[in-house]
Amino acid sequence: GGIITQTPKFLIGQEGQKLTLKCQQNFNHDTMYWYRQDSGKGLRLIYYSITENDLQKGDLSEGYDASREKKSSFSLTVTSAQKNEMAVFLCASSRTGSNTEVFFGKGTRLTVV
Amino acid sequence: TQTVSQSDAHVTVFEGDSVELRCNYSYGGSIYLSWYIQHHGRGLQFLLKYYSGNPVVQGVNGFKAEFSKSDSSFHLRKASVHWSDSAVYFCAGCVGDNSKLIWGLGTSLVVNP
């Protein structure tokens, strides 16, 4: 088994601030993802990475940067927080060739004041 | 364009009842489908997946799902629900094992005692 650890669990930022969310996995998975979850809107893919130093834009990448510094870690930066950013950000990972079976962290809840 | 839809935003049942959570997809070719569960305040957990072969797939905790190409469906069922099954259930699909997952909006299941 393995685990995905997201830090922090709760993040409060000010409008316009640059904020970074971190994610670590010990599954040894190649592919990692960042999703945004808004109430009633399901999951929207922000960025994903299929290997170390790789980055692929998802459907919601504008306003975000991401970095895959090493295989086990994947960070997400909100470049300029907006009040409508309040959401839960979920990090996930999967084995190459097994994208239907994805493992998730517990999420970071972002509040912008 | 591939889509995954969950027609019921909310389902309420009593403990011991059977339940069916509906998932339909639109895609003309082969599609891989999966179900996930999200308890309140937690990340998503994988329940089961369908690739090919037997259209009835058994998952954890008594859940099973049945793929139907004629109905473009992958409904999730449980014969006798427990209060701990109260959660949001997401259906997801992808058209190739290395392609992005497409998510439904989720169905909130409430199991009353």
PDB file of C-alpha atoms in Angstrom:
ATOM      1  CA  GLY A   1       0.000   0.000   0.000  1.00  0.00           C
ATOM      2  CA  GLY A   2       0.922   3.627  -0.136  1.00  0.00           C
ATOM      3  CA  ILE A   3      -0.256   7.057   0.797  1.00  0.00           C
ATOM      4  CA  ILE A   4      -0.598  10.494  -0.720  1.00  0.00           C
ATOM      5  CA  THR A   5       0.128  13.349   1.660  1.00  0.00           C
ATOM      6  CA  GLN A   6      -1.050  16.845   0.914  1.00  0.00           C
ATOM      7  CA  THR A   7       0.138  19.885   2.837  1.00  0.00           C
ATOM      8  CA  PRO A   8      -1.259  22.013   4.217  1.00  0.00           C
ATOM      9  CA  LYS A   9      -4.737  20.641   4.927  1.00  0.00           C
ATOM     10  CA  PHE A  10      -6.162  24.146   5.212  1.00  0.00           C
ATOM     11  CA  LEU A  11      -4.739  27.212   3.513  1.00  0.00           C
ATOM     12  CA  ILE A  12      -5.957  30.743   4.023  1.00  0.00           C
ATOM     13  CA  GLY A  13      -4.616  33.381   1.694  1.00  0.00           C
ATOM     14  CA  GLN A  14      -5.255  36.945   0.737  1.00  0.00           C
ATOM     15  CA  GLU A  15      -6.564  38.043  -2.621  1.00  0.00           C
ATOM     16  CA  GLY A  16      -3.636  38.518  -5.014  1.00  0.00           C
ATOM     17  CA  GLN A  17      -1.293  36.348  -2.975  1.00  0.00           C
ATOM     18  CA  LYS A  18       0.836  33.581  -4.488  1.00  0.00           C
ATOM     19  CA  LEU A  19       0.114  30.290  -2.724  1.00  0.00           C
ATOM     20  CA  THR A  20       1.752  26.875  -2.977  1.00  0.00           C
ATOM     21  CA  LEU A  21       0.210  23.491  -2.278  1.00  0.00           C
ATOM     22  CA  LYS A  22       2.398  20.416  -1.879  1.00  0.00           C
ATOM     23  CA  CYS A  23       1.855  16.729  -2.512  1.00  0.00           C
ATOM     24  CA  GLN A  24       3.970  13.658  -1.822  1.00  0.00           C
ATOM     25  CA  GLN A  25       3.260  10.031  -2.806  1.00  0.00           C
ATOM     26  CA  ASN A  26       5.042   6.827  -1.861  1.00  0.00           C
ATOM     27  CA  PHE A  27       3.296   4.519  -4.351  1.00  0.00           C
ATOM     28  CA  ASN A  28       6.209   4.993  -6.777  1.00  0.00           C
ATOM     29  CA  HIS A  29       3.620   6.013  -9.382  1.00  0.00           C
ATOM     30  CA  ASP A  30       4.769   7.755 -12.540  1.00  0.00           C
ATOM     31  CA  THR A  31       1.668   9.890 -13.098  1.00  0.00           C
ATOM     32  CA  MET A  32       0.479  12.582 -10.718  1.00  0.00           C
ATOM     33  CA  TYR A  33      -2.465  14.963 -10.951  1.00  0.00           C
ATOM     34  CA  TRP A  34      -3.881  18.113  -9.428  1.00  0.00           C
ATOM     35  CA  TYR A  35      -7.656  18.476  -9.420  1.00  0.00           C
ATOM     36  CA  ARG A  36      -9.871  21.251  -8.208  1.00  0.00           C
ATOM     37  CA  GLN A  37     -13.180  20.295  -6.612  1.00  0.00           C
ATOM     38  CA  ASP A  38     -15.943  22.868  -6.304  1.00  0.00           C
ATOM     39  CA  SER A  39     -19.245  22.031  -4.732  1.00  0.00           C
ATOM     40  CA  GLY A  40     -21.629  20.641  -7.332  1.00  0.00           C
ATOM     41  CA  LYS A  41     -19.078  20.785 -10.135  1.00  0.00           C
ATOM     42  CA  GLY A  42     -17.249  17.496  -9.831  1.00  0.00           C
ATOM     43  CA  LEU A  43     -13.523  17.319 -10.424  1.00  0.00           C
ATOM     44  CA  ARG A  44     -11.639  19.495 -12.876  1.00  0.00           C
ATOM     45  CA  LEU A  45      -8.094  18.682 -13.916  1.00  0.00           C
ATOM     46  CA  ILE A  46      -5.614  21.517 -13.448  1.00  0.00           C
ATOM     47  CA  TYR A  47      -2.258  19.904 -14.271  1.00  0.00           C
ATOM     48  CA  TYR A  48      -0.846  16.434 -14.556  1.00  0.00           C
ATOM     49  CA  SER A  49       2.606  14.951 -14.968  1.00  0.00           C
ATOM     50  CA  ILE A  50       3.539  11.587 -16.444  1.00  0.00           C
ATOM     51  CA  THR A  51       7.099  11.557 -15.159  1.00  0.00           C
ATOM     52  CA  GLU A  52       9.624  13.643 -13.248  1.00  0.00           C
ATOM     53  CA  ASN A  53      10.027  17.139 -14.776  1.00  0.00           C
ATOM     54  CA  ASP A  54       7.063  16.593 -17.102  1.00  0.00           C
ATOM     55  CA  LEU A  55       4.044  18.928 -17.023  1.00  0.00           C
ATOM     56  CA  GLN A  56       0.802  18.723 -18.970  1.00  0.00           C
ATOM     57  CA  LYS A  57      -1.991  21.283 -18.808  1.00  0.00           C
ATOM     58  CA  GLY A  58      -5.442  20.159 -17.847  1.00  0.00           C
ATOM     59  CA  ASP A  59      -8.755  21.849 -18.493  1.00  0.00           C
ATOM     60  CA  LEU A  60      -8.288  24.510 -15.800  1.00  0.00           C
ATOM     61  CA  SER A  61      -4.593  25.447 -15.896  1.00  0.00           C
ATOM     62  CA  GLU A  62      -4.958  29.220 -16.307  1.00  0.00           C
ATOM     63  CA  GLY A  63      -3.966  30.968 -13.079  1.00  0.00           C
ATOM     64  CA  TYR A  64      -1.909  28.007 -11.867  1.00  0.00           C
ATOM     65  CA  ASP A  65       1.639  26.728 -12.160  1.00  0.00           C
ATOM     66  CA  ALA A  66       2.883  23.282 -11.246  1.00  0.00           C
ATOM     67  CA  SER A  67       6.220  21.633 -10.649  1.00  0.00           C
ATOM     68  CA  ARG A  68       7.247  17.953 -10.591  1.00  0.00           C
ATOM     69  CA  GLU A  69      10.617  18.233  -8.897  1.00  0.00           C
ATOM     70  CA  LYS A  70      10.972  14.508  -8.362  1.00  0.00           C
ATOM     71  CA  LYS A  71       8.944  11.384  -8.932  1.00  0.00           C
ATOM     72  CA  SER A  72       7.385  11.431  -5.495  1.00  0.00           C
ATOM     73  CA  SER A  73       6.382  15.084  -5.317  1.00  0.00           C
ATOM     74  CA  PHE A  74       4.138  17.406  -7.266  1.00  0.00           C
ATOM     75  CA  SER A  75       3.420  20.979  -6.207  1.00  0.00           C
ATOM     76  CA  LEU A  76       0.766  23.416  -7.360  1.00  0.00           C
ATOM     77  CA  THR A  77       1.013  27.206  -7.205  1.00  0.00           C
ATOM     78  CA  VAL A  78      -1.927  29.554  -7.344  1.00  0.00           C
ATOM     79  CA  THR A  79      -0.242  32.497  -9.033  1.00  0.00           C
ATOM     80  CA  SER A  80      -2.642  35.189  -7.784  1.00  0.00           C
ATOM     81  CA  ALA A  81      -5.407  34.040  -5.468  1.00  0.00           C
ATOM     82  CA  GLN A  82      -8.911  35.255  -6.267  1.00  0.00           C
ATOM     83  CA  LYS A  83     -11.995  35.145  -4.067  1.00  0.00           C
ATOM     84  CA  ASN A  84     -13.576  32.552  -6.366  1.00  0.00           C
ATOM     85  CA  GLU A  85     -10.603  30.251  -5.758  1.00  0.00           C
ATOM     86  CA  MET A  86     -12.208  28.870  -2.652  1.00  0.00           C
ATOM     87  CA  ALA A  87     -12.272  25.160  -3.303  1.00  0.00           C
ATOM     88  CA  VAL A  88     -10.702  21.864  -2.352  1.00  0.00           C
ATOM     89  CA  PHE A  89      -7.580  20.896  -4.262  1.00  0.00           C
ATOM     90  CA  LEU A  90      -6.966  17.181  -4.637  1.00  0.00           C
ATOM     91  CA  CYS A  91      -3.662  15.574  -5.522  1.00  0.00           C
ATOM     92  CA  ALA A  92      -3.703  12.100  -7.044  1.00  0.00           C
ATOM     93  CA  SER A  93      -1.441   9.527  -8.629  1.00  0.00           C
ATOM     94  CA  SER A  94      -1.690   6.437 -10.811  1.00  0.00           C
ATOM     95  CA  ARG A  95       0.513   3.814 -12.439  1.00  0.00           C
ATOM     96  CA  THR A  96       1.372   4.313 -16.071  1.00  0.00           C
ATOM     97  CA  GLY A  97      -1.178   2.439 -18.144  1.00  0.00           C
ATOM     98  CA  SER A  98      -3.728   2.328 -15.343  1.00  0.00           C
ATOM     99  CA  ASN A  99      -5.410   5.708 -15.470  1.00  0.00           C
ATOM    100  CA  THR A 100      -8.795   4.371 -14.406  1.00  0.00           C
ATOM    101  CA  GLU A 101      -7.424   3.471 -10.968  1.00  0.00           C
ATOM    102  CA  VAL A 102      -6.325   6.687  -9.348  1.00  0.00           C
ATOM    103  CA  PHE A 103      -5.291   7.204  -5.726  1.00  0.00           C
ATOM    104  CA  PHE A 104      -6.139  10.473  -4.007  1.00  0.00           C
ATOM    105  CA  GLY A 105      -4.872  12.541  -1.119  1.00  0.00           C
ATOM    106  CA  LYS A 106      -7.252  14.003   1.436  1.00  0.00           C
ATOM    107  CA  GLY A 107      -7.181  17.456  -0.087  1.00  0.00           C
ATOM    108  CA  THR A 108      -6.173  21.019   0.702  1.00  0.00           C
ATOM    109  CA  ARG A 109      -9.053  23.396   1.397  1.00  0.00           C
ATOM    110  CA  LEU A 110      -8.230  26.871   0.154  1.00  0.00           C
ATOM    111  CA  THR A 111      -9.987  29.966   1.472  1.00  0.00           C
ATOM    112  CA  VAL A 112      -9.223  33.399   0.057  1.00  0.00           C
ATOM    113  CA  VAL A 113     -10.056  36.413   2.206  1.00  0.00           C
TER     114      VAL A 113
ATOM    115  CA  THR B   1     -16.263  14.459 -27.268  1.00  0.00           C
ATOM    116  CA  GLN B   2     -16.566  11.889 -24.553  1.00  0.00           C
ATOM    117  CA  THR B   3     -18.857  12.585 -21.612  1.00  0.00           C
ATOM    118  CA  VAL B   4     -19.778  10.842 -18.392  1.00  0.00           C
ATOM    119  CA  SER B   5     -23.065  11.780 -16.752  1.00  0.00           C
ATOM    120  CA  GLN B   6     -24.699  10.914 -13.468  1.00  0.00           C
ATOM    121  CA  SER B   7     -28.398  11.699 -13.674  1.00  0.00           C
ATOM    122  CA  ASP B   8     -29.118  11.786  -9.940  1.00  0.00           C
ATOM    123  CA  ALA B   9     -27.456  14.481  -7.854  1.00  0.00           C
ATOM    124  CA  HIS B  10     -28.960  13.071  -4.628  1.00  0.00           C
ATOM    125  CA  VAL B  11     -30.304   9.670  -3.597  1.00  0.00           C
ATOM    126  CA  THR B  12     -31.807   8.947  -0.173  1.00  0.00           C
ATOM    127  CA  VAL B  13     -32.558   5.434   1.071  1.00  0.00           C
ATOM    128  CA  PHE B  14     -32.967   3.584   4.348  1.00  0.00           C
ATOM    129  CA  GLU B  15     -30.454   1.208   5.845  1.00  0.00           C
ATOM    130  CA  GLY B  16     -30.971  -2.266   4.430  1.00  0.00           C
ATOM    131  CA  ASP B  17     -32.451  -0.984   1.166  1.00  0.00           C
ATOM    132  CA  SER B  18     -30.911  -1.787  -2.184  1.00  0.00           C
ATOM    133  CA  VAL B  19     -29.575   1.112  -4.207  1.00  0.00           C
ATOM    134  CA  GLU B  20     -28.628   1.820  -7.804  1.00  0.00           C
ATOM    135  CA  LEU B  21     -26.506   4.831  -8.716  1.00  0.00           C
ATOM    136  CA  ARG B  22     -26.685   5.647 -12.375  1.00  0.00           C
ATOM    137  CA  CYS B  23     -23.833   6.439 -14.756  1.00  0.00           C
ATOM    138  CA  ASN B  24     -24.087   6.917 -18.507  1.00  0.00           C
ATOM    139  CA  TYR B  25     -21.381   7.678 -20.998  1.00  0.00           C
ATOM    140  CA  SER B  26     -21.209   8.915 -24.542  1.00  0.00           C
ATOM    141  CA  TYR B  27     -18.437   7.570 -26.724  1.00  0.00           C
ATOM    142  CA  GLY B  28     -18.535   5.455 -29.837  1.00  0.00           C
ATOM    143  CA  GLY B  29     -15.501   3.291 -29.129  1.00  0.00           C
ATOM    144  CA  SER B  30     -14.072   1.322 -26.253  1.00  0.00           C
ATOM    145  CA  ILE B  31     -14.209   3.086 -22.919  1.00  0.00           C
ATOM    146  CA  TYR B  32     -12.786   2.182 -19.536  1.00  0.00           C
ATOM    147  CA  LEU B  33     -15.045   3.039 -16.610  1.00  0.00           C
ATOM    148  CA  SER B  34     -14.625   3.248 -12.861  1.00  0.00           C
ATOM    149  CA  TRP B  35     -16.431   4.267  -9.699  1.00  0.00           C
ATOM    150  CA  TYR B  36     -15.055   6.192  -6.736  1.00  0.00           C
ATOM    151  CA  ILE B  37     -16.426   7.016  -3.297  1.00  0.00           C
ATOM    152  CA  GLN B  38     -15.806  10.205  -1.340  1.00  0.00           C
ATOM    153  CA  HIS B  39     -16.767  10.355   2.304  1.00  0.00           C
ATOM    154  CA  HIS B  40     -17.361  13.815   3.751  1.00  0.00           C
ATOM    155  CA  GLY B  41     -14.133  15.784   4.084  1.00  0.00           C
ATOM    156  CA  ARG B  42     -11.999  13.062   2.541  1.00  0.00           C
ATOM    157  CA  GLY B  43     -10.301  12.352  -0.755  1.00  0.00           C
ATOM    158  CA  LEU B  44     -11.747   9.947  -3.291  1.00  0.00           C
ATOM    159  CA  GLN B  45     -11.268   6.193  -2.967  1.00  0.00           C
ATOM    160  CA  PHE B  46     -11.317   3.773  -5.873  1.00  0.00           C
ATOM    161  CA  LEU B  47     -14.209   1.257  -5.768  1.00  0.00           C
ATOM    162  CA  LEU B  48     -14.060  -0.744  -8.991  1.00  0.00           C
ATOM    163  CA  LYS B  49     -13.309  -0.585 -12.702  1.00  0.00           C
ATOM    164  CA  TYR B  50     -14.342  -2.160 -15.980  1.00  0.00           C
ATOM    165  CA  TYR B  51     -11.979  -2.796 -18.860  1.00  0.00           C
ATOM    166  CA  SER B  52     -13.447  -5.643 -20.849  1.00  0.00           C
ATOM    167  CA  GLY B  53     -14.798  -9.146 -20.438  1.00  0.00           C
ATOM    168  CA  ASN B  54     -17.442  -9.924 -17.816  1.00  0.00           C
ATOM    169  CA  PRO B  55     -19.704  -6.860 -17.750  1.00  0.00           C
ATOM    170  CA  VAL B  56     -20.455  -7.326 -14.043  1.00  0.00           C
ATOM    171  CA  VAL B  57     -17.622  -6.069 -11.886  1.00  0.00           C
ATOM    172  CA  GLN B  58     -17.396  -6.759  -8.160  1.00  0.00           C
ATOM    173  CA  GLY B  59     -15.955  -4.076  -5.906  1.00  0.00           C
ATOM    174  CA  VAL B  60     -15.265  -3.634  -2.227  1.00  0.00           C
ATOM    175  CA  ASN B  61     -17.920  -3.598   0.518  1.00  0.00           C
ATOM    176  CA  GLY B  62     -20.571  -5.404  -1.545  1.00  0.00           C
ATOM    177  CA  PHE B  63     -20.659  -2.900  -4.394  1.00  0.00           C
ATOM    178  CA  LYS B  64     -20.894  -4.091  -7.967  1.00  0.00           C
ATOM    179  CA  ALA B  65     -21.402  -2.392 -11.300  1.00  0.00           C
ATOM    180  CA  GLU B  66     -22.646  -3.591 -14.638  1.00  0.00           C
ATOM    181  CA  PHE B  67     -21.417  -2.338 -17.979  1.00  0.00           C
ATOM    182  CA  SER B  68     -23.951  -2.156 -20.791  1.00  0.00           C
ATOM    183  CA  LYS B  69     -22.834  -1.123 -24.255  1.00  0.00           C
ATOM    184  CA  SER B  70     -26.410  -1.045 -25.576  1.00  0.00           C
ATOM    185  CA  ASP B  71     -27.500   1.384 -22.841  1.00  0.00           C
ATOM    186  CA  SER B  72     -24.117   3.199 -22.631  1.00  0.00           C
ATOM    187  CA  SER B  73     -24.270   2.680 -18.905  1.00  0.00           C
ATOM    188  CA  PHE B  74     -22.199   1.569 -15.933  1.00  0.00           C
ATOM    189  CA  HIS B  75     -24.594   1.642 -12.988  1.00  0.00           C
ATOM    190  CA  LEU B  76     -23.396   0.941  -9.461  1.00  0.00           C
ATOM    191  CA  ARG B  77     -25.490  -1.271  -7.198  1.00  0.00           C
ATOM    192  CA  LYS B  78     -25.532  -2.542  -3.654  1.00  0.00           C
ATOM    193  CA  ALA B  79     -28.066  -5.041  -2.340  1.00  0.00           C
ATOM    194  CA  SER B  80     -28.247  -3.823   1.268  1.00  0.00           C
ATOM    195  CA  VAL B  81     -26.783  -0.461   2.239  1.00  0.00           C
ATOM    196  CA  HIS B  82     -25.333   0.532   5.590  1.00  0.00           C
ATOM    197  CA  TRP B  83     -25.309   4.028   7.105  1.00  0.00           C
ATOM    198  CA  SER B  84     -21.551   4.130   6.498  1.00  0.00           C
ATOM    199  CA  ASP B  85     -22.220   3.987   2.741  1.00  0.00           C
ATOM    200  CA  SER B  86     -23.416   7.609   2.948  1.00  0.00           C
ATOM    201  CA  ALA B  87     -20.992   9.463   0.702  1.00  0.00           C
ATOM    202  CA  VAL B  88     -20.639  11.031  -2.725  1.00  0.00           C
ATOM    203  CA  TYR B  89     -20.069   8.562  -5.545  1.00  0.00           C
ATOM    204  CA  PHE B  90     -18.281   9.527  -8.742  1.00  0.00           C
ATOM    205  CA  CYS B  91     -18.286   7.712 -12.038  1.00  0.00           C
ATOM    206  CA  ALA B  92     -15.325   8.285 -14.361  1.00  0.00           C
ATOM    207  CA  GLY B  93     -14.212   7.065 -17.744  1.00  0.00           C
ATOM    208  CA  CYS B  94     -11.337   7.237 -20.187  1.00  0.00           C
ATOM    209  CA  VAL B  95     -10.988   6.126 -23.762  1.00  0.00           C
ATOM    210  CA  GLY B  96      -7.489   4.724 -23.466  1.00  0.00           C
ATOM    211  CA  ASP B  97      -5.462   3.524 -20.543  1.00  0.00           C
ATOM    212  CA  ASN B  98      -3.161   6.522 -20.747  1.00  0.00           C
ATOM    213  CA  SER B  99      -5.761   9.168 -21.503  1.00  0.00           C
ATOM    214  CA  LYS B 100      -7.298  11.623 -19.071  1.00  0.00           C
ATOM    215  CA  LEU B 101     -10.197  10.575 -16.878  1.00  0.00           C
ATOM    216  CA  ILE B 102     -13.540  12.242 -17.561  1.00  0.00           C
ATOM    217  CA  TRP B 103     -15.589  12.662 -14.404  1.00  0.00           C
ATOM    218  CA  GLY B 104     -19.289  12.713 -13.694  1.00  0.00           C
ATOM    219  CA  LEU B 105     -20.588  15.348 -11.283  1.00  0.00           C
ATOM    220  CA  GLY B 106     -21.221  12.854  -8.511  1.00  0.00           C
ATOM    221  CA  THR B 107     -24.243  11.423  -6.712  1.00  0.00           C
ATOM    222  CA  SER B 108     -24.705  12.118  -3.019  1.00  0.00           C
ATOM    223  CA  LEU B 109     -26.046   9.023  -1.280  1.00  0.00           C
ATOM    224  CA  VAL B 110     -27.700   9.450   2.106  1.00  0.00           C
ATOM    225  CA  VAL B 111     -28.539   6.300   4.047  1.00  0.00           C
ATOM    226  CA  ASN B 112     -31.005   6.925   6.864  1.00  0.00           C
ATOM    227  CA  PRO B 113     -31.118   4.602   9.875  1.00  0.00           C
TER     228      PRO B 113
END
